XYZ file of N, CA and C in Angstrom:
558
model
N 0.680 -1.161 -0.099
C -0.029 -0.035 0.047
C 1.017 1.361 -0.122
N 0.515 2.117 -0.741
C 1.552 3.392 -0.947
C 1.186 4.208 0.405
N 2.265 5.046 1.057
C 2.282 5.781 2.291
C 0.895 6.426 2.248
N 0.639 7.395 1.198
C -0.338 8.476 1.376
C -1.813 7.465 1.875
N -2.097 6.390 0.842
C -3.180 5.536 0.876
C -3.377 5.265 2.442
N -1.984 4.811 2.882
C -2.030 4.186 4.148
C -2.632 5.137 5.378
N -2.158 6.521 5.210
C -2.405 7.784 6.116
C -3.676 8.074 5.862
N -4.269 8.253 4.704
C -5.936 8.509 4.539
C -6.350 7.492 5.190
N -6.326 6.240 4.929
C -7.110 5.246 5.752
C -7.182 5.218 7.355
N -5.732 5.941 7.736
C -5.801 6.151 9.318
C -6.681 7.469 9.496
N -7.048 8.237 8.577
C -7.759 9.568 9.005
C -7.118 10.556 8.470
N -5.788 10.569 7.846
C -4.972 11.759 7.471
C -6.008 12.451 6.391
N -5.906 13.898 6.266
C -6.524 14.593 5.558
C -5.568 14.851 4.053
N -6.272 14.580 2.775
C -5.399 14.538 1.697
C -4.776 16.005 1.234
N -5.287 16.895 1.641
C -4.360 18.184 1.506
C -3.241 18.341 2.607
N -3.618 17.926 3.591
C -2.320 17.809 4.570
C -1.365 16.972 4.103
N -1.694 16.039 3.491
C -0.394 15.056 3.020
C 0.283 15.615 1.974
N -0.432 16.334 1.174
C 0.137 17.026 -0.037
C 1.282 17.911 0.289
N 0.549 18.772 1.516
C 1.791 19.778 2.096
C 2.922 19.454 2.733
N 2.977 18.166 3.078
C 4.178 17.276 3.819
C 4.634 18.657 4.734
N 4.050 18.883 5.551
C 4.376 20.315 6.528
C 5.033 19.334 7.603
N 6.316 19.778 7.914
C 7.090 19.165 9.131
C 5.980 19.162 10.260
N 6.409 17.974 11.007
C 5.240 17.809 11.878
C 5.451 18.870 13.196
N 6.236 19.388 13.578
C 6.580 20.415 14.489
C 5.863 21.805 14.048
N 5.566 21.855 13.019
C 4.377 23.170 12.479
C 2.942 22.725 12.346
N 2.834 21.733 12.790
C 1.119 21.365 12.753
C 0.391 21.723 14.116
N -0.358 22.071 13.815
C -1.336 22.967 14.997
C -2.921 22.281 14.746
N -3.574 21.359 15.651
C -4.521 21.118 15.996
C -5.573 22.262 15.762
N -6.606 22.215 15.123
C -7.855 23.135 15.636
C -8.363 23.232 16.919
N -8.435 24.511 17.310
C -9.074 24.392 18.791
C -10.431 23.917 19.140
N -10.411 22.986 20.042
C -11.631 22.192 20.558
C -12.114 23.286 21.462
N -11.289 23.791 22.344
C -11.612 24.891 23.218
C -10.779 26.028 23.201
N -11.087 27.378 23.362
C -10.190 28.317 23.330
C -8.792 27.822 24.165
N -7.612 28.046 23.022
C -6.339 27.639 23.602
C -6.212 26.220 23.909
N -7.163 25.449 23.628
C -6.487 23.796 23.688
C -7.041 23.369 22.218
N -6.054 22.443 22.133
C -5.860 21.625 20.840
C -7.233 20.588 20.905
N -7.880 20.118 19.717
C -8.850 19.185 19.659
C -8.510 17.991 20.052
N -9.423 17.485 20.935
C -9.076 16.159 21.539
C -9.166 15.163 20.544
N -9.983 15.294 19.551
C -10.221 14.191 18.503
C -9.211 14.107 17.447
N -7.969 15.000 17.525
C -7.095 14.978 16.424
C -5.485 15.198 16.967
N -4.885 13.868 16.390
C -3.498 13.650 17.218
C -2.374 13.913 15.903
N -1.399 14.475 16.386
C -0.342 14.403 15.224
C 0.484 13.280 15.194
N 0.811 13.220 14.106
C 1.577 11.851 13.988
C 2.766 12.379 12.990
N 3.627 11.736 13.028
C 5.014 11.705 11.929
C 4.875 10.428 11.560
N 5.517 10.832 9.930
C 5.512 9.528 8.995
C 6.832 9.738 8.297
N 7.192 8.459 7.660
C 8.153 8.312 6.730
C 8.109 7.062 6.057
N 9.372 6.880 5.198
C 9.307 5.448 4.862
C 11.122 5.352 5.003
N 10.984 3.563 4.782
C 12.709 3.247 5.026
C 12.682 1.948 4.345
N 13.434 1.797 3.114
C 13.154 0.631 2.566
C 11.850 0.508 2.128
N 11.200 -0.396 2.020
C 9.802 -1.035 1.582
C 8.892 -0.754 2.516
N 8.857 -0.043 3.539
C 8.363 0.039 4.561
C 7.611 1.627 4.974
N 6.470 1.848 5.403
C 5.993 3.060 5.804
C 5.905 3.195 7.495
N 6.326 3.970 8.124
C 6.278 4.153 9.703
C 5.613 5.300 9.825
N 4.927 5.086 10.900
C 4.060 6.156 11.666
C 4.168 6.280 13.007
N 4.530 7.208 13.581
C 4.988 7.564 14.989
C 3.871 8.451 15.436
N 3.319 8.087 16.480
C 2.579 8.873 17.301
C 2.442 8.874 18.738
N 1.904 9.914 19.443
C 2.473 10.158 20.612
C 1.211 10.338 21.589
N 0.214 9.875 21.454
C -1.187 9.776 22.243
C -1.414 8.739 23.072
N -0.260 7.528 23.012
C -0.343 6.426 23.720
C -0.929 5.288 23.511
N -1.473 5.332 22.246
C -1.916 4.309 21.246
C -1.507 4.690 19.851
N -1.692 3.004 19.366
C -1.307 3.426 17.454
C -2.825 3.315 16.759
N -2.890 4.320 16.238
C -4.309 4.702 15.650
C -4.493 3.470 14.601
N -3.620 2.697 13.939
C -4.044 1.582 13.128
C -4.202 0.152 14.133
N -3.857 0.057 15.428
C -4.249 -1.050 16.208
C -5.739 -0.703 16.529
N -6.497 0.392 16.833
C -7.363 0.595 17.401
C -8.551 0.605 16.397
N -8.047 0.864 15.274
C -9.146 0.888 14.205
C -9.143 -0.951 13.357
N -7.749 -1.513 13.706
C -7.917 -3.009 13.459
C -8.646 -3.660 14.641
N -8.484 -3.307 15.959
C -9.296 -4.220 16.819
C -10.575 -3.862 16.775
N -11.095 -2.620 16.117
C -12.592 -2.103 16.117
C -12.962 -2.625 14.631
N -12.158 -3.574 13.908
C -12.566 -3.784 12.638
C -12.919 -3.006 11.627
N -11.985 -1.587 11.365
C -12.437 -0.628 10.501
C -11.848 -1.284 9.270
N -12.858 -1.395 8.218
C -12.495 -2.157 7.212
C -11.656 -1.596 6.578
N -11.286 -0.243 6.450
C -10.436 0.352 5.490
C -8.966 0.190 6.039
N -8.512 -0.359 6.922
C -7.267 -0.806 7.435
C -7.152 -2.127 7.913
N -7.868 -3.196 7.620
C -7.737 -4.553 7.720
C -6.498 -5.007 6.986
N -5.732 -5.399 7.276
C -4.577 -5.972 6.532
C -4.925 -6.979 5.076
N -4.563 -6.574 4.340
C -4.964 -7.330 3.036
C -3.856 -8.397 2.690
N -4.106 -9.695 1.729
C -2.978 -10.516 1.368
C -2.048 -9.580 0.390
N -0.791 -10.047 0.637
C 0.197 -9.284 0.010
C 0.873 -8.189 0.896
N 0.092 -7.766 1.539
C 0.676 -6.756 2.319
C 1.447 -7.164 3.994
N 2.270 -6.500 4.570
C 2.722 -6.992 5.609
C 2.768 -5.554 6.664
N 2.163 -5.779 7.874
C 1.821 -4.335 8.737
C 2.615 -4.895 10.145
N 3.165 -4.312 10.580
C 3.850 -4.267 11.704
C 3.390 -3.285 12.785
N 2.735 -3.393 13.647
C 2.506 -2.405 14.649
C 2.824 -2.392 16.380
N 3.036 -1.560 16.702
C 4.048 -1.663 18.028
C 2.771 -0.481 18.745
N 2.204 -0.868 19.874
C 1.386 -0.018 20.215
C 1.776 0.135 21.875
N 1.715 1.507 22.627
C 2.143 1.577 23.952
C 0.643 0.967 24.925
N -0.511 1.060 24.035
C -1.630 0.927 24.482
C -1.955 0.889 25.900
N -1.448 2.555 26.153
C -1.642 3.088 27.419
C -2.757 3.288 28.168
N -4.128 3.216 27.215
C -5.336 3.309 27.641
C -5.987 1.759 28.106
N -5.431 0.835 27.432
C -5.845 -0.834 27.705
C -4.785 -1.388 27.688
N -3.819 -1.442 28.806
C -2.467 -2.306 29.004
C -2.903 -3.755 28.509
N -1.740 -4.543 27.771
C -0.268 -4.284 28.007
C 0.016 -3.931 26.526
N 1.313 -3.437 26.487
C 1.909 -2.954 25.111
C 1.923 -4.191 24.254
N 1.282 -3.653 22.919
C 1.354 -4.760 22.007
C 2.008 -4.855 20.903
N 2.566 -6.177 20.338
C 2.865 -6.076 18.883
C 1.936 -6.874 18.130
N 1.308 -6.122 17.289
C 0.424 -6.865 15.949
C 1.146 -7.088 14.908
N 1.172 -8.211 14.309
C 2.129 -8.599 13.213
C 1.313 -9.353 12.333
N 0.978 -8.389 10.786
C 0.161 -9.202 9.991
C 0.929 -9.477 8.761
N 1.559 -10.529 8.624
C 2.590 -10.644 7.537
C 1.663 -10.817 6.152
N 0.381 -10.913 6.438
C -0.275 -11.418 5.126
C -1.978 -10.770 5.604
N -3.154 -11.606 5.455
C -4.318 -11.396 5.786
C -4.539 -11.363 7.214
N -3.815 -12.260 7.722
C -3.987 -12.958 9.240
C -3.166 -12.411 10.005
N -3.515 -11.650 11.400
C -2.658 -10.847 12.162
C -2.338 -11.648 13.551
N -1.139 -11.734 13.968
C -0.726 -12.090 15.080
C -0.350 -11.389 16.061
N -0.636 -11.509 17.287
C -0.522 -10.460 18.186
C 0.118 -11.139 19.591
N 1.088 -10.211 20.290
C 2.166 -10.589 21.232
C 2.207 -9.574 22.076
N 2.068 -9.673 23.362
C 2.451 -8.578 24.203
C 3.692 -8.241 24.149
N 4.488 -6.930 24.656
C 5.744 -6.590 24.999
C 6.130 -7.641 25.691
N 7.306 -8.489 25.724
C 8.113 -9.317 26.311
C 7.797 -10.702 25.695
N 6.779 -10.887 24.981
C 6.652 -12.036 24.391
C 6.765 -11.971 23.068
N 6.685 -13.596 22.314
C 6.640 -13.405 20.701
C 5.401 -14.072 20.537
N 5.323 -13.932 19.211
C 3.978 -14.366 18.362
C 3.591 -16.206 18.635
N 4.643 -16.784 19.069
C 4.252 -18.235 19.184
C 4.626 -18.776 17.838
N 5.159 -18.087 16.698
C 4.850 -18.809 15.244
C 6.332 -19.255 14.706
N 7.290 -18.847 15.754
C 8.820 -19.112 15.274
C 8.906 -18.473 14.108
N 8.504 -17.336 13.647
C 9.152 -16.618 12.794
C 10.326 -15.534 12.938
N 10.517 -14.897 11.637
C 11.921 -14.328 11.779
C 11.676 -13.025 12.953
N 10.535 -12.540 12.917
C 10.036 -11.534 13.870
C 10.466 -11.965 15.209
N 9.842 -13.169 15.493
C 10.148 -14.102 16.726
C 11.465 -14.083 17.075
N 12.373 -14.551 16.249
C 13.748 -14.560 15.992
C 14.626 -13.266 16.577
N 13.915 -12.366 15.705
C 14.519 -10.953 16.442
C 14.547 -10.630 17.534
N 12.884 -10.849 18.007
C 12.739 -10.315 19.585
C 13.804 -11.217 20.436
N 13.852 -12.614 20.207
C 14.598 -12.930 21.047
C 16.191 -12.704 21.194
N 16.520 -12.239 19.890
C 18.150 -12.113 19.729
C 18.170 -10.661 20.368
N 17.258 -9.786 20.429
C 17.347 -8.514 21.117
C 17.046 -8.367 22.433
N 16.794 -9.682 23.146
C 16.836 -9.564 24.496
C 15.251 -9.345 24.698
N 14.293 -9.005 23.906
C 12.990 -8.475 24.547
C 11.864 -9.791 24.806
N 12.431 -10.844 24.992
C 11.376 -11.845 25.476
C 11.901 -12.112 27.035
N 10.728 -12.002 27.707
C 10.835 -11.853 29.162
C 10.610 -13.867 29.352
N 11.342 -14.072 30.431
C 11.369 -15.397 30.728
C 10.039 -15.609 31.494
N 9.415 -16.874 31.379
C 8.077 -17.025 32.163
C 8.131 -18.355 32.794
N 7.349 -18.357 33.600
C 7.069 -19.674 34.488
C 6.147 -20.748 33.757
N 6.519 -21.998 33.655
C 7.096 -22.684 34.821
C 8.833 -22.745 33.985
N 8.903 -22.059 33.040
C 10.205 -22.385 32.350
C 11.321 -22.094 33.612
N 11.069 -20.944 34.098
C 12.184 -20.028 35.163
C 11.146 -20.119 36.587
N 12.006 -20.128 37.686
C 11.199 -19.393 38.947
C 10.752 -18.210 38.639
N 9.978 -18.074 39.913
C 9.090 -16.716 39.709
C 10.460 -15.491 40.315
N 11.177 -16.157 41.138
C 12.356 -15.282 41.278
C 13.075 -14.734 40.114
N 13.322 -15.729 39.124
C 13.907 -15.266 37.968
C 13.044 -14.505 37.133
N 11.717 -14.374 36.954
C 11.199 -13.443 36.354
C 10.869 -12.248 36.787
N 10.817 -12.044 38.229
C 11.205 -10.778 38.836
C 12.524 -10.023 38.565
N 13.632 -10.965 38.707
C 14.929 -10.532 38.494
C 14.802 -9.845 37.128
N 14.321 -10.456 36.445
C 14.499 -10.006 34.867
C 13.798 -8.600 34.512
N 12.323 -8.602 35.317
C 11.795 -7.433 35.187
C 12.324 -6.110 35.906
N 13.222 -6.645 36.938
C 13.350 -5.401 37.781
C 14.725 -4.753 37.108
N 15.341 -5.812 36.240
C 16.859 -5.277 35.475
C 16.172 -4.770 34.172
N 15.249 -5.534 33.286
C 14.899 -5.181 31.873
C 13.537 -4.452 31.694
N 12.931 -4.553 32.787
C 11.453 -3.979 32.746
C 11.344 -2.799 31.794
N 12.216 -1.323 32.565
C 11.793 -0.084 32.013
C 12.683 -0.414 30.552
N 13.610 -0.961 30.044
C 14.107 -1.182 28.625
C 13.156 -1.798 27.738
N 11.982 -2.681 28.285
C 11.428 -3.676 27.529
C 11.114 -2.882 26.078
N 10.510 -1.579 25.892
C 9.932 -1.237 24.806
C 11.481 -0.977 23.964
N 12.465 -0.234 24.109
C 13.501 0.018 23.716
C 13.885 -1.490 22.815
N 14.162 -2.515 23.536
C 14.235 -3.747 23.444
C 13.614 -4.387 22.149
N 12.120 -4.194 22.361
C 11.258 -4.597 21.415
C 11.594 -3.638 19.879
N 11.556 -2.417 20.400
C 11.777 -1.321 18.821
C 13.276 -1.803 18.148
N 14.245 -2.387 18.892
C 15.657 -2.895 18.257
C 15.212 -4.237 17.684
N 14.518 -5.046 18.207
C 14.148 -6.015 17.409
C 13.515 -5.716 16.327
N 12.367 -5.031 16.207
C 11.490 -4.572 14.907
C 12.484 -3.858 13.702
N 13.282 -2.855 14.587
C 14.504 -2.343 13.473
C 15.109 -3.857 12.867
N 15.482 -4.572 13.435
C 16.394 -5.634 12.977
C 15.557 -6.318 11.885
N 14.535 -6.466 12.296
C 13.815 -7.448 11.461
C 13.375 -6.733 10.018
N 12.552 -5.705 9.941
C 12.558 -4.750 9.098
C 13.616 -3.859 8.250
N 14.578 -3.699 8.968
C 15.728 -3.005 8.311
C 15.422 -1.322 8.711
N 14.300 -0.801 9.188
C 13.754 0.245 9.269
C 14.875 1.000 10.193
N 15.204 1.830 9.819
C 15.934 2.966 10.532
C 15.400 4.304 10.897
N 14.990 4.613 11.813
C 14.424 6.130 12.013
C 15.439 7.075 12.762
N 15.425 8.311 12.079
C 16.507 9.434 12.487
C 15.984 9.949 14.018
N 16.544 9.648 15.010
C 16.077 10.220 16.540
C 16.175 11.627 16.319
N 17.134 12.146 15.877
C 17.234 13.859 15.972
C 16.185 14.291 15.289
N 15.630 13.932 14.042
C 14.630 14.278 13.400
C 13.260 14.347 14.158
N 13.130 13.068 14.446
C 12.148 12.944 15.473
C 11.810 13.932 16.736
N 12.906 14.183 17.284
C 13.037 15.046 18.303
C 12.664 16.334 17.856
N 13.428 16.609 16.976
C 12.934 18.315 16.234
C 11.739 18.274 15.553
N 10.831 17.260 15.564
C 9.806 17.234 14.632
C 9.813 17.806 13.073
N 10.872 17.340 12.791
C 11.334 17.723 11.077
C 10.599 16.575 10.052
N 10.264 15.391 10.380
C 9.663 14.575 9.874
C 8.164 15.117 9.223
N 7.699 14.826 8.016
C 6.536 15.124 7.813
C 5.312 14.647 8.698
N 4.285 15.778 8.728
C 3.262 15.203 10.117
C 1.976 15.578 9.173
N 1.114 14.955 9.828
C -0.330 14.715 9.648
C -1.377 14.869 11.149
N -2.202 15.161 11.000
C -3.195 15.258 12.097
C -4.070 13.875 11.720
N -4.161 13.004 12.500
C -5.610 11.802 12.290
C -6.347 11.709 13.740
N -7.362 11.471 13.107
C -8.518 11.129 14.561
C -8.398 9.862 14.717
N -8.325 9.239 16.043
C -7.915 7.941 16.588
C -9.417 7.212 16.192
N -9.042 6.074 15.715
C -10.152 4.886 15.207
C -11.356 4.925 16.419
């Protein structure tokens, strides 16, 4: 799927996409005087290799909320691969949703999809998989979370980067230099 088509399916405005405005310059229309609309969220996007990536900062991934709500326009199609990471702050836990074709697999951060896929291997290689009982003792699980729990999102992103080959310029993200759009969460 083309980048613009994917973003339109997420709720981006066609004119806004055409403008390719840096994210730092986007302003959500006022919902109340002096406050941005709660119905629109800023998102940065880009491409790397054959992948389109979307970065959101509202605590969830719009694609994941639409997918779980069965929004027809964003359901994965045969021949497409979608990999979505969502902090899922309003409905934990953080999730990985991997649709290597028309079927989607789901894993909580710290687990794999159970399919023995290349993504699962990347998660294992990056240290993003938590030990679980009964394979290890409760004390070992607790020790893992004490040592790596805060780094788990970083480890998952490292694994996904290794799997996809996607590299995102951290400085461009921090500066808001990537193109941005306003999207309405599904």
